[in-house]
């Protein structure tokens, strides 16, 4: 299972135990000016040739193309990066601190900007790194690369719509203590009293960390910026309304891809007593999905540049 799906599975337990979640309120505050002047990535020649090439989208190949480009710093590392664009794209991030039911809660809003008109690219939904006094305290799920297709325009910020929330209880310098509470716990054999005891222990842990530890917090967004063939096929699919590319293996049943009998074979419907669809569960093998996603792609959509990693300026706030 991909790591981001494991993170989502872990979230279910966290929510059940009153721990803070992964997705937050989708809102945007003013982003900081970067002062950067990104370079541009030009499409290949033959911009109006009408030539096409058959391509498909494989998330495993996208992941492989960025492997080794950047190793996120570990919990406890001292880390102070420089903001840097890649392939004409600069991440931008906003972080706002507020109280939610008495708990310090930080909402992080990721996005991208460019100086290249109508630039389409693959990038992360919102990979973040959090430091306190320049020491890494990122939640364990904060560095995952989940690729999606975006189009950025000059002077504007394209939001990823995958906001992130964290609290003091989820930061990596204390999160192991929460994990220890539930480590080895068997829900299938636990009594109601045992479950209640664990939930009470978790609530006490969350209350202990309801206030963020004092210090200067900096939140960075980073991402590989991918053009080339993967972005070109993603553009064609986006024009058809097919998005959420990283999760299509499981979500294809809710897209036009479900019209393909090969995809249908790997989906199961849950119906109510009257035959109405309640849910559709899919697990489509990558080879089957790749066949369903193959398209003729105009060569002018393809920019011949390798993936590179970009870093935002820090969104900064101080806790006294």
XYZ file of C-alpha atoms in Angstrom, residues 80-201:
122
model
C 17.071 25.978 7.155
C 16.507 25.709 3.392
C 16.604 28.437 0.775
C 13.518 29.118 -1.320
C 14.078 27.846 -4.862
C 11.903 27.422 -7.948
C 12.159 24.414 -10.268
C 11.149 24.179 -13.916
C 9.525 27.601 -13.682
C 7.353 26.770 -10.651
C 7.614 28.052 -7.076
C 5.626 26.540 -4.182
C 3.825 29.002 -1.898
C 2.473 28.190 1.539
C 0.412 29.949 4.182
C 0.070 28.855 7.819
C -2.431 30.261 10.293
C -2.620 29.476 14.003
C -6.001 29.393 15.718
C -7.741 27.769 18.663
C -10.093 24.882 17.941
C -11.962 23.604 20.989
C -9.160 24.893 23.185
C -6.350 23.355 21.114
C -3.690 25.277 19.175
C -4.340 24.261 15.564
C -2.273 25.259 12.551
C -3.899 25.229 9.124
C -1.457 25.006 6.225
C -2.607 26.035 2.740
C -0.288 24.914 -0.095
C -0.172 26.331 -3.609
C 2.025 27.113 -6.612
C 2.928 30.158 -8.651
C 4.837 30.753 -11.870
C 5.941 33.461 -14.273
C 5.293 31.195 -17.256
C 1.829 31.663 -18.783
C -0.439 28.653 -18.430
C 2.274 26.275 -17.239
C 0.968 22.742 -16.586
C 2.948 20.394 -14.353
C 2.766 17.519 -11.899
C 3.528 18.368 -8.274
C 2.681 17.386 -4.718
C -0.760 17.954 -3.220
C 1.003 19.442 -0.204
C 4.271 18.029 1.129
C 5.320 20.097 4.129
C 8.231 20.367 6.536
C 7.717 22.073 9.909
C 10.517 23.399 12.106
C 10.535 24.909 15.589
C 13.533 27.168 16.124
C 14.912 25.570 12.927
C 14.663 22.015 14.343
C 12.425 19.639 12.370
C 9.163 18.694 14.104
C 7.173 17.681 11.019
C 4.238 15.318 11.602
C 5.047 11.849 10.320
C 2.810 12.266 7.259
C 4.081 15.718 6.271
C 6.689 14.720 3.685
C 4.672 12.382 1.460
C 4.744 13.041 -2.296
C 1.278 12.617 -3.817
C 1.397 13.831 -7.441
C -1.399 15.815 -9.072
C -1.682 17.934 -12.211
C -1.825 21.721 -11.818
C -1.851 24.741 -14.098
C -0.344 27.952 -12.731
C -0.611 31.436 -14.217
C 1.602 34.476 -13.580
C 0.632 36.694 -10.677
C -1.746 34.142 -9.158
C -1.482 31.265 -6.707
C -2.915 27.919 -7.786
C -4.122 26.188 -4.621
C -3.778 22.421 -4.284
C -7.068 22.149 -2.321
C -5.325 19.701 0.038
C -4.942 21.767 3.171
C -3.117 20.304 6.145
C -3.817 20.728 9.853
C -1.529 19.901 12.737
C -1.502 20.362 16.496
C 1.175 19.988 19.139
C 0.112 16.383 19.717
C 0.887 15.400 16.120
C 4.402 16.872 15.922
C 7.152 14.298 15.605
C 8.954 15.146 18.849
C 5.988 13.838 20.881
C 3.944 11.722 18.432
C 5.731 8.507 19.439
C 4.149 8.848 22.870
C 0.707 8.767 21.261
C 1.662 5.783 19.130
C 2.781 3.929 22.249
C -0.676 4.326 23.763
C -2.238 2.332 20.921
C 0.703 0.091 20.029
C -0.366 -3.563 20.038
C -3.957 -2.708 20.918
C -6.330 -5.331 19.512
C -9.678 -3.767 18.682
C -11.183 -7.147 17.791
C -10.763 -8.551 21.293
C -10.831 -5.393 23.418
C -13.664 -4.827 25.867
C -15.628 -1.597 26.034
C -13.810 -0.725 29.262
C -10.403 -1.292 27.630
C -11.338 0.873 24.648
C -12.626 3.622 26.951
C -9.418 3.503 28.973
C -7.282 3.946 25.853
C -9.475 6.797 24.641
C -9.195 8.497 28.042
C -5.414 8.090 27.951
